[in-house]
Short mmCIF file of N, CA, C and O in Angstrom, two decimals:
data_model
loop_
_atom_site.label_atom_id
_atom_site.label_comp_id
_atom_site.label_asym_id
_atom_site.label_seq_id
_atom_site.Cartn_x
_atom_site.Cartn_y
_atom_site.Cartn_z
N UNK O 1 13.13 -11.37 11.70
CA UNK O 1 11.99 -11.23 11.91
C UNK O 1 11.97 -11.11 13.81
O UNK O 1 10.64 -10.11 13.77
N UNK O 2 12.30 -11.69 14.41
CA UNK O 2 12.65 -12.13 16.02
C UNK O 2 13.06 -11.09 16.57
O UNK O 2 14.34 -10.98 15.97
N UNK O 3 12.94 -10.05 17.10
CA UNK O 3 14.08 -9.03 17.92
C UNK O 3 14.68 -9.48 19.12
O UNK O 3 15.99 -9.43 19.23
N UNK O 4 14.03 -10.11 19.91
CA UNK O 4 14.15 -10.30 21.55
C UNK O 4 13.11 -11.21 22.04
O UNK O 4 11.98 -10.98 21.54
N UNK O 5 13.84 -11.90 23.16
CA UNK O 5 12.61 -12.50 24.09
C UNK O 5 11.90 -11.11 24.70
O UNK O 5 13.08 -10.62 25.22
N UNK O 6 10.84 -10.92 24.83
CA UNK O 6 10.17 -10.07 25.21
C UNK O 6 10.51 -9.97 26.72
O UNK O 6 10.58 -9.51 27.74
N UNK O 7 9.04 -11.80 27.38
CA UNK O 7 9.05 -11.76 28.55
C UNK O 7 8.56 -13.12 28.60
O UNK O 7 8.40 -14.27 27.56
N UNK O 8 8.91 -13.76 29.78
CA UNK O 8 8.63 -15.54 29.90
C UNK O 8 7.80 -15.11 30.91
O UNK O 8 7.67 -14.10 32.26
N UNK O 9 6.32 -15.31 31.00
CA UNK O 9 5.20 -15.55 31.40
C UNK O 9 4.95 -17.03 32.37
O UNK O 9 5.24 -17.98 32.11
N UNK O 10 4.23 -16.59 33.70
CA UNK O 10 4.10 -17.79 34.28
C UNK O 10 3.28 -17.57 34.89
O UNK O 10 2.31 -16.62 35.46
N UNK O 11 2.35 -18.43 34.94
CA UNK O 11 0.92 -18.42 35.51
C UNK O 11 0.50 -19.01 37.32
O UNK O 11 1.34 -19.90 37.67
N UNK O 12 -0.09 -18.16 37.56
CA UNK O 12 -0.13 -17.84 38.83
C UNK O 12 -1.96 -18.02 39.65
O UNK O 12 -2.23 -17.50 38.37
N UNK O 13 -1.96 -18.80 40.64
CA UNK O 13 -3.45 -18.89 40.77
C UNK O 13 -3.45 -17.53 41.98
O UNK O 13 -4.73 -16.88 41.72
N UNK O 14 -3.32 -16.23 42.35
CA UNK O 14 -3.26 -15.19 42.67
C UNK O 14 -1.91 -14.57 42.54
O UNK O 14 -0.87 -14.97 42.92
N UNK O 15 -1.97 -13.76 42.10
CA UNK O 15 -1.12 -12.21 41.23
C UNK O 15 -0.42 -11.98 42.32
O UNK O 15 0.73 -11.59 42.35
N UNK O 16 -1.01 -11.14 43.22
CA UNK O 16 -0.71 -10.47 44.67
C UNK O 16 -0.02 -11.72 45.49
O UNK O 16 1.21 -10.46 45.93
N UNK O 17 -0.37 -12.52 45.56
CA UNK O 17 0.73 -13.33 46.66
C UNK O 17 2.09 -13.34 45.96
O UNK O 17 3.02 -13.48 46.01
N UNK O 18 2.12 -14.05 44.78
CA UNK O 18 2.78 -14.56 43.81
C UNK O 18 3.90 -13.05 43.34
O UNK O 18 4.86 -13.07 43.32
N UNK O 19 3.31 -11.61 43.42
CA UNK O 19 4.20 -10.62 43.42
C UNK O 19 5.15 -11.04 44.69
O UNK O 19 6.56 -10.13 44.54
N UNK O 20 4.49 -10.40 45.31
CA UNK O 20 5.36 -10.45 46.85
C UNK O 20 6.40 -11.61 46.73
O UNK O 20 7.14 -11.58 47.17
N UNK O 21 6.42 -12.92 46.73
CA UNK O 21 7.25 -13.72 46.28
C UNK O 21 8.15 -13.37 45.76
O UNK O 21 9.86 -13.48 45.67
N UNK O 22 8.42 -12.58 43.88
CA UNK O 22 9.28 -12.47 42.88
C UNK O 22 9.97 -10.81 43.42
O UNK O 22 10.94 -11.58 43.27
N UNK O 23 8.62 -10.38 44.04
CA UNK O 23 9.82 -9.44 44.59
C UNK O 23 11.27 -9.68 45.50
O UNK O 23 11.79 -9.40 45.32
N UNK O 24 10.62 -10.48 46.31
CA UNK O 24 11.72 -11.30 47.43
C UNK O 24 13.14 -11.86 46.44
O UNK O 24 13.80 -11.69 46.71
N UNK O 25 11.99 -13.07 45.67
CA UNK O 25 13.48 -13.35 44.63
C UNK O 25 14.64 -12.90 44.20
O UNK O 25 15.61 -13.10 43.64
N UNK O 26 13.40 -11.65 43.49
CA UNK O 26 14.64 -10.95 42.71
C UNK O 26 14.68 -9.88 42.56
O UNK O 26 16.22 -9.26 42.41
N UNK O 27 15.17 -9.18 44.31
CA UNK O 27 15.35 -8.26 44.88
C UNK O 27 14.91 -6.64 44.68
O UNK O 27 15.79 -6.30 44.32
N UNK O 28 13.64 -6.94 43.49
CA UNK O 28 13.14 -5.78 42.79
C UNK O 28 11.37 -5.64 42.73
O UNK O 28 10.91 -6.87 43.40
N UNK O 29 11.06 -4.36 43.33
CA UNK O 29 9.28 -4.19 43.20
C UNK O 29 9.16 -4.58 41.62
O UNK O 29 9.74 -4.08 39.93
N UNK O 30 7.48 -5.12 41.79
CA UNK O 30 6.98 -5.05 40.28
C UNK O 30 5.97 -3.87 39.85
O UNK O 30 6.30 -2.89 40.68
N UNK O 31 6.30 -3.59 39.00
CA UNK O 31 5.55 -2.28 38.03
C UNK O 31 4.11 -1.78 38.48
O UNK O 31 4.39 -0.75 39.18
N UNK O 32 3.73 -2.38 37.75
CA UNK O 32 1.74 -2.43 38.64
C UNK O 32 1.27 -3.39 38.16
O UNK O 32 1.83 -4.17 37.05
N UNK O 33 -0.25 -3.72 38.67
CA UNK O 33 -0.68 -4.59 38.07
C UNK O 33 -1.49 -4.29 37.54
O UNK O 33 -2.23 -3.34 38.02
N UNK O 34 -1.77 -4.94 36.06
CA UNK O 34 -2.50 -4.23 35.43
C UNK O 34 -3.97 -5.45 34.82
O UNK O 34 -3.56 -6.79 34.98
N UNK O 35 -4.99 -4.96 34.82
CA UNK O 35 -6.20 -6.66 34.57
C UNK O 35 -6.34 -5.75 32.87
O UNK O 35 -7.04 -4.65 32.67
N UNK O 36 -6.52 -7.38 32.14
CA UNK O 36 -6.70 -6.87 30.99
C UNK O 36 -7.90 -7.54 30.89
O UNK O 36 -8.20 -9.24 30.87
N UNK O 37 -9.55 -7.00 30.33
CA UNK O 37 -10.43 -7.11 30.98
C UNK O 37 -10.92 -8.21 29.75
O UNK O 37 -11.57 -9.31 28.74
N UNK O 38 -10.42 -8.23 28.53
CA UNK O 38 -10.72 -8.86 26.90
C UNK O 38 -10.37 -10.12 26.95
O UNK O 38 -10.52 -11.18 26.88
N UNK O 39 -8.98 -10.65 28.18
CA UNK O 39 -7.88 -11.81 27.78
C UNK O 39 -8.66 -12.11 29.26
O UNK O 39 -8.15 -13.70 29.17
N UNK O 40 -8.85 -11.75 30.25
CA UNK O 40 -9.94 -11.94 31.21
C UNK O 40 -8.82 -12.73 32.29
O UNK O 40 -8.77 -13.56 32.99
N UNK O 41 -7.37 -11.54 32.56
CA UNK O 41 -6.21 -11.96 33.21
C UNK O 41 -6.12 -10.37 33.77
O UNK O 41 -6.12 -9.58 33.05
N UNK O 42 -5.24 -10.97 34.71
CA UNK O 42 -4.37 -9.67 36.16
C UNK O 42 -3.29 -9.88 35.62
O UNK O 42 -2.28 -11.57 35.64
N UNK O 43 -1.91 -9.23 34.70
CA UNK O 43 -0.96 -9.24 34.50
C UNK O 43 0.18 -8.50 35.15
O UNK O 43 -0.17 -7.25 36.04
N UNK O 44 1.24 -9.00 35.81
CA UNK O 44 2.31 -8.01 36.84
C UNK O 44 3.75 -8.25 36.03
O UNK O 44 4.08 -9.66 35.77
N UNK O 45 4.54 -7.46 36.21
CA UNK O 45 5.55 -7.22 35.12
C UNK O 45 7.20 -7.29 35.80
O UNK O 45 7.13 -6.15 36.67
N UNK O 46 7.80 -7.78 35.79
CA UNK O 46 9.05 -7.49 36.11
C UNK O 46 10.44 -7.46 35.53
O UNK O 46 10.64 -8.09 34.55
N UNK O 47 10.92 -6.07 35.69
CA UNK O 47 11.82 -5.67 34.36
C UNK O 47 13.14 -5.89 34.84
O UNK O 47 13.39 -6.34 35.68
N UNK O 48 13.79 -6.73 33.82
CA UNK O 48 15.71 -7.43 34.27
C UNK O 48 15.75 -6.87 32.65
O UNK O 48 15.63 -6.84 32.04
N UNK O 49 17.10 -6.89 32.76
CA UNK O 49 18.70 -6.70 32.23
C UNK O 49 17.91 -8.18 30.85
O UNK O 49 18.18 -9.24 30.94
N UNK O 50 17.57 -7.37 29.39
CA UNK O 50 16.91 -8.01 28.54
C UNK O 50 15.94 -8.90 28.79
O UNK O 50 15.33 -9.56 27.29
N UNK O 51 15.18 -8.24 29.18
CA UNK O 51 13.67 -8.48 28.82
C UNK O 51 12.55 -9.38 30.72
O UNK O 51 13.22 -8.22 30.99
N UNK O 52 11.80 -9.06 30.70
CA UNK O 52 10.70 -9.64 31.42
C UNK O 52 9.99 -10.54 32.12
O UNK O 52 10.53 -11.63 31.45
N UNK O 53 9.84 -10.65 33.47
CA UNK O 53 9.30 -11.92 33.93
C UNK O 53 7.88 -11.50 34.06
O UNK O 53 7.36 -9.91 34.56
N UNK O 54 6.52 -12.41 33.47
CA UNK O 54 5.33 -11.36 33.72
C UNK O 54 4.42 -12.85 33.97
O UNK O 54 4.57 -13.76 33.89
N UNK O 55 4.07 -12.61 35.47
CA UNK O 55 2.82 -13.43 35.99
C UNK O 55 1.75 -12.88 35.42
O UNK O 55 0.36 -12.14 35.78
N UNK O 56 1.45 -14.16 35.26
CA UNK O 56 -0.35 -14.02 34.61
C UNK O 56 -1.26 -14.55 36.10
O UNK O 56 -1.47 -15.95 35.62
N UNK O 57 -2.66 -14.07 36.33
CA UNK O 57 -3.79 -14.67 36.70
C UNK O 57 -5.17 -14.97 35.59
O UNK O 57 -5.43 -13.60 35.87
N UNK O 58 -5.79 -16.05 35.98
CA UNK O 58 -6.71 -15.98 35.37
C UNK O 58 -7.93 -15.38 36.27
O UNK O 58 -8.11 -15.39 37.14
N UNK O 59 -8.23 -14.35 35.13
CA UNK O 59 -9.83 -13.83 35.75
C UNK O 59 -11.36 -14.85 35.88
O UNK O 59 -11.61 -14.99 34.76
N UNK O 60 -11.49 -15.52 36.35
CA UNK O 60 -12.83 -16.65 36.81
C UNK O 60 -11.97 -18.04 36.19
O UNK O 60 -11.12 -18.04 36.19
N UNK O 61 -12.64 -19.10 36.14
CA UNK O 61 -12.66 -20.39 36.13
C UNK O 61 -12.21 -20.90 34.75
O UNK O 61 -12.15 -21.63 34.14
N UNK O 62 -13.08 -19.53 33.24
CA UNK O 62 -13.69 -20.91 32.17
C UNK O 62 -12.80 -19.53 31.05
O UNK O 62 -13.12 -19.77 30.22
N UNK O 63 -11.38 -19.25 31.65
CA UNK O 63 -10.44 -18.45 30.67
C UNK O 63 -9.72 -19.40 30.53
O UNK O 63 -9.04 -20.60 31.37
N UNK O 64 -8.56 -19.31 29.35
CA UNK O 64 -7.39 -20.26 28.93
C UNK O 64 -6.48 -20.28 30.24
O UNK O 64 -5.81 -21.41 30.61
N UNK O 65 -6.13 -19.33 30.89
CA UNK O 65 -4.92 -19.41 32.01
C UNK O 65 -5.20 -20.20 32.96
O UNK O 65 -4.60 -20.98 33.85
N UNK O 66 -6.87 -19.95 33.65
CA UNK O 66 -7.60 -20.96 35.04
C UNK O 66 -7.48 -21.80 34.52
O UNK O 66 -7.41 -23.27 34.68
N UNK O 67 -7.68 -22.61 33.13
CA UNK O 67 -8.34 -23.37 32.43
C UNK O 67 -6.54 -24.60 32.68
O UNK O 67 -6.20 -25.79 33.22
N UNK O 68 -5.60 -23.77 32.33
CA UNK O 68 -3.80 -24.11 32.50
C UNK O 68 -3.64 -24.34 33.63
O UNK O 68 -2.93 -25.33 34.00
N UNK O 69 -4.31 -23.82 34.91
CA UNK O 69 -3.74 -23.91 35.91
C UNK O 69 -4.71 -25.61 36.56
O UNK O 69 -3.98 -26.02 37.67
N UNK O 70 -5.83 -25.30 36.17
CA UNK O 70 -6.38 -26.29 36.56
C UNK O 70 -5.92 -28.09 35.59
O UNK O 70 -5.34 -28.58 36.67
N UNK O 71 -5.30 -28.09 34.79
CA UNK O 71 -4.76 -29.18 34.23
C UNK O 71 -3.33 -29.33 34.56
O UNK O 71 -2.91 -30.52 34.82
N UNK O 72 -2.36 -28.43 34.77
CA UNK O 72 -1.16 -27.59 34.91
C UNK O 72 -0.06 -28.11 36.45
O UNK O 72 1.03 -28.08 36.40
N UNK O 73 -1.36 -26.83 37.25
CA UNK O 73 -0.30 -26.56 37.79
C UNK O 73 -0.05 -24.78 37.34
O UNK O 73 -0.06 -24.92 36.71
N UNK O 74 0.04 -24.34 38.53
CA UNK O 74 1.03 -23.13 38.61
C UNK O 74 2.45 -23.21 37.95
O UNK O 74 3.07 -24.05 37.94
N UNK O 75 3.04 -22.19 36.90
CA UNK O 75 3.93 -22.07 35.72
C UNK O 75 4.44 -21.96 34.86
O UNK O 75 3.49 -20.46 34.65
N UNK O 76 5.70 -22.15 34.16
CA UNK O 76 5.85 -21.37 32.85
C UNK O 76 4.37 -21.87 32.16
O UNK O 76 3.92 -23.11 31.57
N UNK O 77 3.99 -20.62 31.61
CA UNK O 77 2.64 -20.90 30.73
C UNK O 77 3.07 -20.39 28.80
O UNK O 77 2.69 -20.89 28.04
N UNK O 78 3.89 -19.07 28.92
CA UNK O 78 4.14 -18.61 27.42
C UNK O 78 5.82 -18.03 27.39
O UNK O 78 6.22 -17.61 28.65
N UNK O 79 6.32 -18.06 26.51
CA UNK O 79 7.32 -17.40 25.88
C UNK O 79 7.10 -16.37 25.28
O UNK O 79 6.05 -16.32 24.15
N UNK O 80 7.16 -14.99 25.04
CA UNK O 80 7.25 -14.07 24.39
C UNK O 80 7.86 -13.30 23.32
O UNK O 80 8.91 -12.58 23.94
N UNK O 81 8.00 -13.18 22.34
CA UNK O 81 9.00 -13.02 21.19
C UNK O 81 8.30 -11.57 20.77
O UNK O 81 7.76 -11.29 20.61
N UNK O 82 9.15 -10.84 20.73
CA UNK O 82 9.10 -9.27 20.12
C UNK O 82 9.39 -8.84 18.55
O UNK O 82 10.38 -9.46 18.52
N UNK O 83 8.31 -8.82 17.89
CA UNK O 83 8.20 -8.55 16.44
C UNK O 83 8.51 -7.33 16.18
O UNK O 83 7.79 -6.52 16.89
N UNK O 84 8.34 -6.58 14.71
CA UNK O 84 8.49 -5.22 14.56
C UNK O 84 7.70 -5.47 13.98
O UNK O 84 6.54 -4.34 14.29
N UNK O 85 6.68 -6.14 12.66
CA UNK O 85 5.96 -6.03 11.94
C UNK O 85 5.01 -7.46 12.41
O UNK O 85 4.95 -8.23 11.62
N UNK O 86 3.67 -7.43 13.31
CA UNK O 86 3.47 -8.26 13.65
C UNK O 86 2.05 -8.84 12.82
O UNK O 86 2.55 -10.09 12.61
N UNK O 87 1.27 -7.98 11.88
CA UNK O 87 0.84 -8.28 11.24
C UNK O 87 1.72 -9.25 9.70
O UNK O 87 0.88 -10.25 9.53
N UNK O 88 2.59 -9.12 9.59
CA UNK O 88 3.88 -9.45 8.45
C UNK O 88 4.11 -11.15 9.10
O UNK O 88 4.38 -11.95 8.13
N UNK O 89 4.41 -10.66 10.34
CA UNK O 89 5.20 -11.92 10.60
C UNK O 89 4.28 -13.19 10.52
O UNK O 89 4.36 -14.53 10.49
N UNK O 90 2.57 -12.97 11.36
CA UNK O 90 1.85 -13.92 10.95
C UNK O 90 1.00 -14.02 10.27
O UNK O 90 1.34 -15.24 9.92
N UNK O 91 1.39 -13.40 9.05
CA UNK O 91 1.13 -13.77 7.22
C UNK O 91 2.23 -14.50 7.25
O UNK O 91 1.58 -16.35 6.74
N UNK O 92 3.97 -14.56 7.39
CA UNK O 92 5.00 -15.46 6.98
C UNK O 92 4.61 -16.85 7.75
O UNK O 92 4.63 -17.65 7.35
N UNK O 93 4.32 -16.79 8.79
CA UNK O 93 3.96 -18.15 9.97
C UNK O 93 2.88 -18.54 9.53
O UNK O 93 3.49 -19.67 9.21
N UNK O 94 1.59 -17.81 9.03
CA UNK O 94 1.11 -19.19 8.64
C UNK O 94 1.10 -19.59 6.97
O UNK O 94 1.08 -20.89 7.00
N UNK O 95 2.08 -19.01 6.35
CA UNK O 95 2.32 -19.53 5.23
C UNK O 95 3.65 -20.48 5.61
O UNK O 95 3.22 -21.38 4.29
N UNK O 96 4.23 -20.14 6.37
CA UNK O 96 5.05 -21.75 6.77
C UNK O 96 4.59 -22.86 7.31
O UNK O 96 5.48 -23.50 7.34
N UNK O 97 3.43 -22.47 7.35
CA UNK O 97 2.91 -24.04 8.00
C UNK O 97 2.20 -23.47 10.06
O UNK O 97 1.65 -24.55 9.89
N UNK O 98 2.71 -22.71 10.27
CA UNK O 98 2.66 -22.62 11.59
C UNK O 98 1.07 -22.26 12.08
O UNK O 98 0.59 -21.77 11.58
N UNK O 99 0.72 -23.37 13.50
CA UNK O 99 -0.92 -23.21 13.54
C UNK O 99 -1.18 -21.33 14.13
O UNK O 99 -0.38 -21.71 15.49
N UNK O 100 -1.67 -20.52 13.70
CA UNK O 100 -2.33 -19.97 14.44
C UNK O 100 -3.01 -19.55 15.76
O UNK O 100 -4.21 -20.30 14.96
N UNK O 101 -3.15 -18.99 16.80
CA UNK O 101 -4.27 -19.34 17.48
C UNK O 101 -5.47 -17.73 17.25
O UNK O 101 -6.16 -17.63 16.78
N UNK O 102 -4.63 -17.17 17.36
CA UNK O 102 -4.77 -15.36 16.64
C UNK O 102 -4.30 -15.26 15.00
O UNK O 102 -3.28 -15.16 14.80
N UNK O 103 -5.14 -14.91 14.45
CA UNK O 103 -4.96 -15.07 12.96
C UNK O 103 -4.23 -13.16 12.63
O UNK O 103 -4.72 -12.90 11.29
N UNK O 104 -4.79 -12.88 13.79
CA UNK O 104 -4.79 -10.92 13.43
C UNK O 104 -4.78 -10.04 14.71
O UNK O 104 -4.66 -10.81 16.11
N UNK O 105 -3.38 -8.63 15.42
CA UNK O 105 -3.50 -8.38 16.55
C UNK O 105 -3.99 -8.09 17.02
O UNK O 105 -5.09 -7.89 16.57
N UNK O 106 -4.60 -8.19 18.66
CA UNK O 106 -4.97 -7.82 19.14
C UNK O 106 -4.34 -6.79 20.73
O UNK O 106 -3.42 -7.41 20.30
N UNK O 107 -5.38 -6.59 20.96
CA UNK O 107 -4.62 -5.89 22.13
C UNK O 107 -3.92 -6.32 23.15
O UNK O 107 -4.77 -7.10 24.21
N UNK O 108 -2.90 -5.74 23.40
CA UNK O 108 -1.87 -6.14 24.70
C UNK O 108 -2.21 -5.50 25.54
O UNK O 108 -2.55 -4.57 25.73
N UNK O 109 -0.64 -5.55 26.98
CA UNK O 109 -0.91 -4.82 28.03
C UNK O 109 -0.40 -3.39 27.72
O UNK O 109 0.66 -3.64 26.49
N UNK O 110 0.14 -2.27 28.26
CA UNK O 110 0.82 -0.75 28.01
C UNK O 110 0.99 -0.97 26.16
O UNK O 110 1.71 -0.36 26.25
N UNK O 111 -0.27 -0.98 26.05
CA UNK O 111 -0.24 -0.15 24.15
C UNK O 111 0.17 -1.29 23.65
O UNK O 111 0.29 -0.81 21.94
N UNK O 112 0.33 -2.34 23.52
CA UNK O 112 0.66 -3.45 22.92
C UNK O 112 -0.02 -3.85 22.00
O UNK O 112 -1.13 -3.86 21.82
N UNK O 113 -0.04 -4.89 20.53
CA UNK O 113 -0.56 -5.61 19.74
C UNK O 113 0.36 -7.42 20.40
O UNK O 113 1.34 -7.78 19.82
N UNK O 114 -0.51 -7.84 20.60
CA UNK O 114 -0.64 -9.89 20.37
C UNK O 114 -0.78 -10.68 19.63
O UNK O 114 -1.80 -10.22 19.25
N UNK O 115 -0.22 -11.40 19.53
CA UNK O 115 -0.63 -12.88 18.85
C UNK O 115 -0.21 -13.70 19.52
O UNK O 115 1.30 -13.90 19.88
N UNK O 116 -1.10 -15.05 19.43
CA UNK O 116 -0.39 -16.45 19.65
C UNK O 116 -0.17 -17.53 18.84
O UNK O 116 -0.91 -17.46 17.78
N UNK O 117 0.63 -18.69 19.36
CA UNK O 117 0.90 -19.61 18.08
C UNK O 117 0.52 -20.18 18.68
O UNK O 117 0.71 -20.68 20.40
N UNK O 118 0.10 -21.44 17.91
CA UNK O 118 -0.22 -23.07 19.37
C UNK O 118 0.51 -23.57 19.39
O UNK O 118 1.54 -23.51 18.76
N UNK O 119 0.86 -23.80 20.79
CA UNK O 119 1.70 -25.27 20.80
C UNK O 119 1.93 -26.22 20.37
O UNK O 119 2.80 -26.48 20.49
N UNK O 120 0.98 -26.45 19.20
CA UNK O 120 1.45 -27.81 18.88
C UNK O 120 2.43 -27.74 17.71
O UNK O 120 2.68 -28.54 17.22
N UNK O 121 2.51 -26.47 16.71
CA UNK O 121 3.01 -26.03 15.94
C UNK O 121 5.02 -25.92 16.67
O UNK O 121 5.30 -25.28 15.87
N UNK O 122 5.24 -25.50 18.04
CA UNK O 122 5.99 -25.14 18.66
C UNK O 122 6.53 -25.83 19.45
O UNK O 122 7.10 -25.68 20.07
N UNK O 123 6.66 -27.24 19.31
CA UNK O 123 6.56 -28.10 20.19
C UNK O 123 6.91 -28.47 21.71
O UNK O 123 7.18 -28.27 22.49
N UNK O 124 5.54 -28.06 21.41
CA UNK O 124 4.65 -27.89 23.02
C UNK O 124 4.32 -26.43 23.64
O UNK O 124 4.26 -26.25 25.23
N UNK O 125 5.28 -25.50 23.02
CA UNK O 125 5.52 -24.02 23.63
C UNK O 125 4.39 -23.63 23.38
O UNK O 125 4.40 -23.24 22.05
N UNK O 126 3.76 -22.69 23.91
CA UNK O 126 2.58 -21.36 23.46
C UNK O 126 3.63 -19.93 23.24
O UNK O 126 4.26 -20.22 24.25
N UNK O 127 3.76 -19.80 21.87
CA UNK O 127 4.60 -18.72 21.86
C UNK O 127 3.59 -17.50 21.70
O UNK O 127 2.51 -17.16 21.33
N UNK O 128 3.97 -16.56 22.32
CA UNK O 128 2.79 -14.66 22.63
C UNK O 128 3.98 -14.47 21.53
O UNK O 128 4.99 -14.43 21.32
N UNK O 129 3.07 -13.67 20.57
CA UNK O 129 4.25 -12.41 19.76
C UNK O 129 4.02 -10.88 19.83
O UNK O 129 2.15 -10.82 20.74
N UNK O 130 4.88 -10.26 19.93
CA UNK O 130 4.43 -8.78 20.77
C UNK O 130 5.22 -7.53 19.80
O UNK O 130 6.04 -8.29 19.28
N UNK O 131 4.05 -6.27 19.82
CA UNK O 131 4.52 -5.48 18.47
C UNK O 131 4.51 -4.43 19.39
O UNK O 131 3.60 -4.48 20.30
N UNK O 132 5.74 -3.60 20.15
CA UNK O 132 5.29 -2.29 20.89
C UNK O 132 5.09 -1.68 19.99
O UNK O 132 4.45 -1.43 18.44
N UNK O 133 3.82 -0.54 20.55
CA UNK O 133 3.28 0.40 20.43
C UNK O 133 4.12 1.67 19.67
O UNK O 133 5.64 1.35 20.28
N UNK O 134 3.97 1.74 18.60
CA UNK O 134 4.61 3.18 17.57
C UNK O 134 4.79 4.12 18.56
O UNK O 134 3.80 4.75 19.45
N UNK O 135 6.33 5.06 18.07
CA UNK O 135 6.82 6.20 18.63
C UNK O 135 5.44 7.56 18.16
O UNK O 135 6.49 8.31 18.19
N UNK O 136 5.35 7.19 17.45
CA UNK O 136 4.81 8.45 16.79
C UNK O 136 4.08 9.26 17.23
O UNK O 136 3.32 9.54 18.30
#
C-alpha cells in the first residue's frame, strides 16, 4: 500500500526566510515556492535522496497551518506517505477504523492528489497520503 516516505513537512511562519535557512543547512537550493490557494498555504520543497523536505507557511490566520504554529510553534507538521491508489487506500484505512480528515482525494502540489489522516488515529502524528500524477 505505502511505497515510500514522500516528504516530511515543517510548519514555518515565513517560507522565504526558512528557505534561506534550509538552503544553508542542506547545501542545496529550493526548487520553487508554490502557493496552494485551496489549502491556503505556500510550500517549498527540497529534493533529497529518498525523499523531500517541505516547508509549509499558512496564508492568513484562520487556516490549519497557522493555527498549528499558534498552538505549538514552528516545527514538524506532518509525514507524507506515497501510495499507488489513493481512493483505494482511503477505503481500506477507513474500513480498518482510521479516522480520515479527507474522505476523498483533493488536489495537491505539482499535480498530485492528497488526503490526510487524523492524528488521533496515528499516535498523534498528522499523516498525509499522496498519489503522484499518472504519466498517461
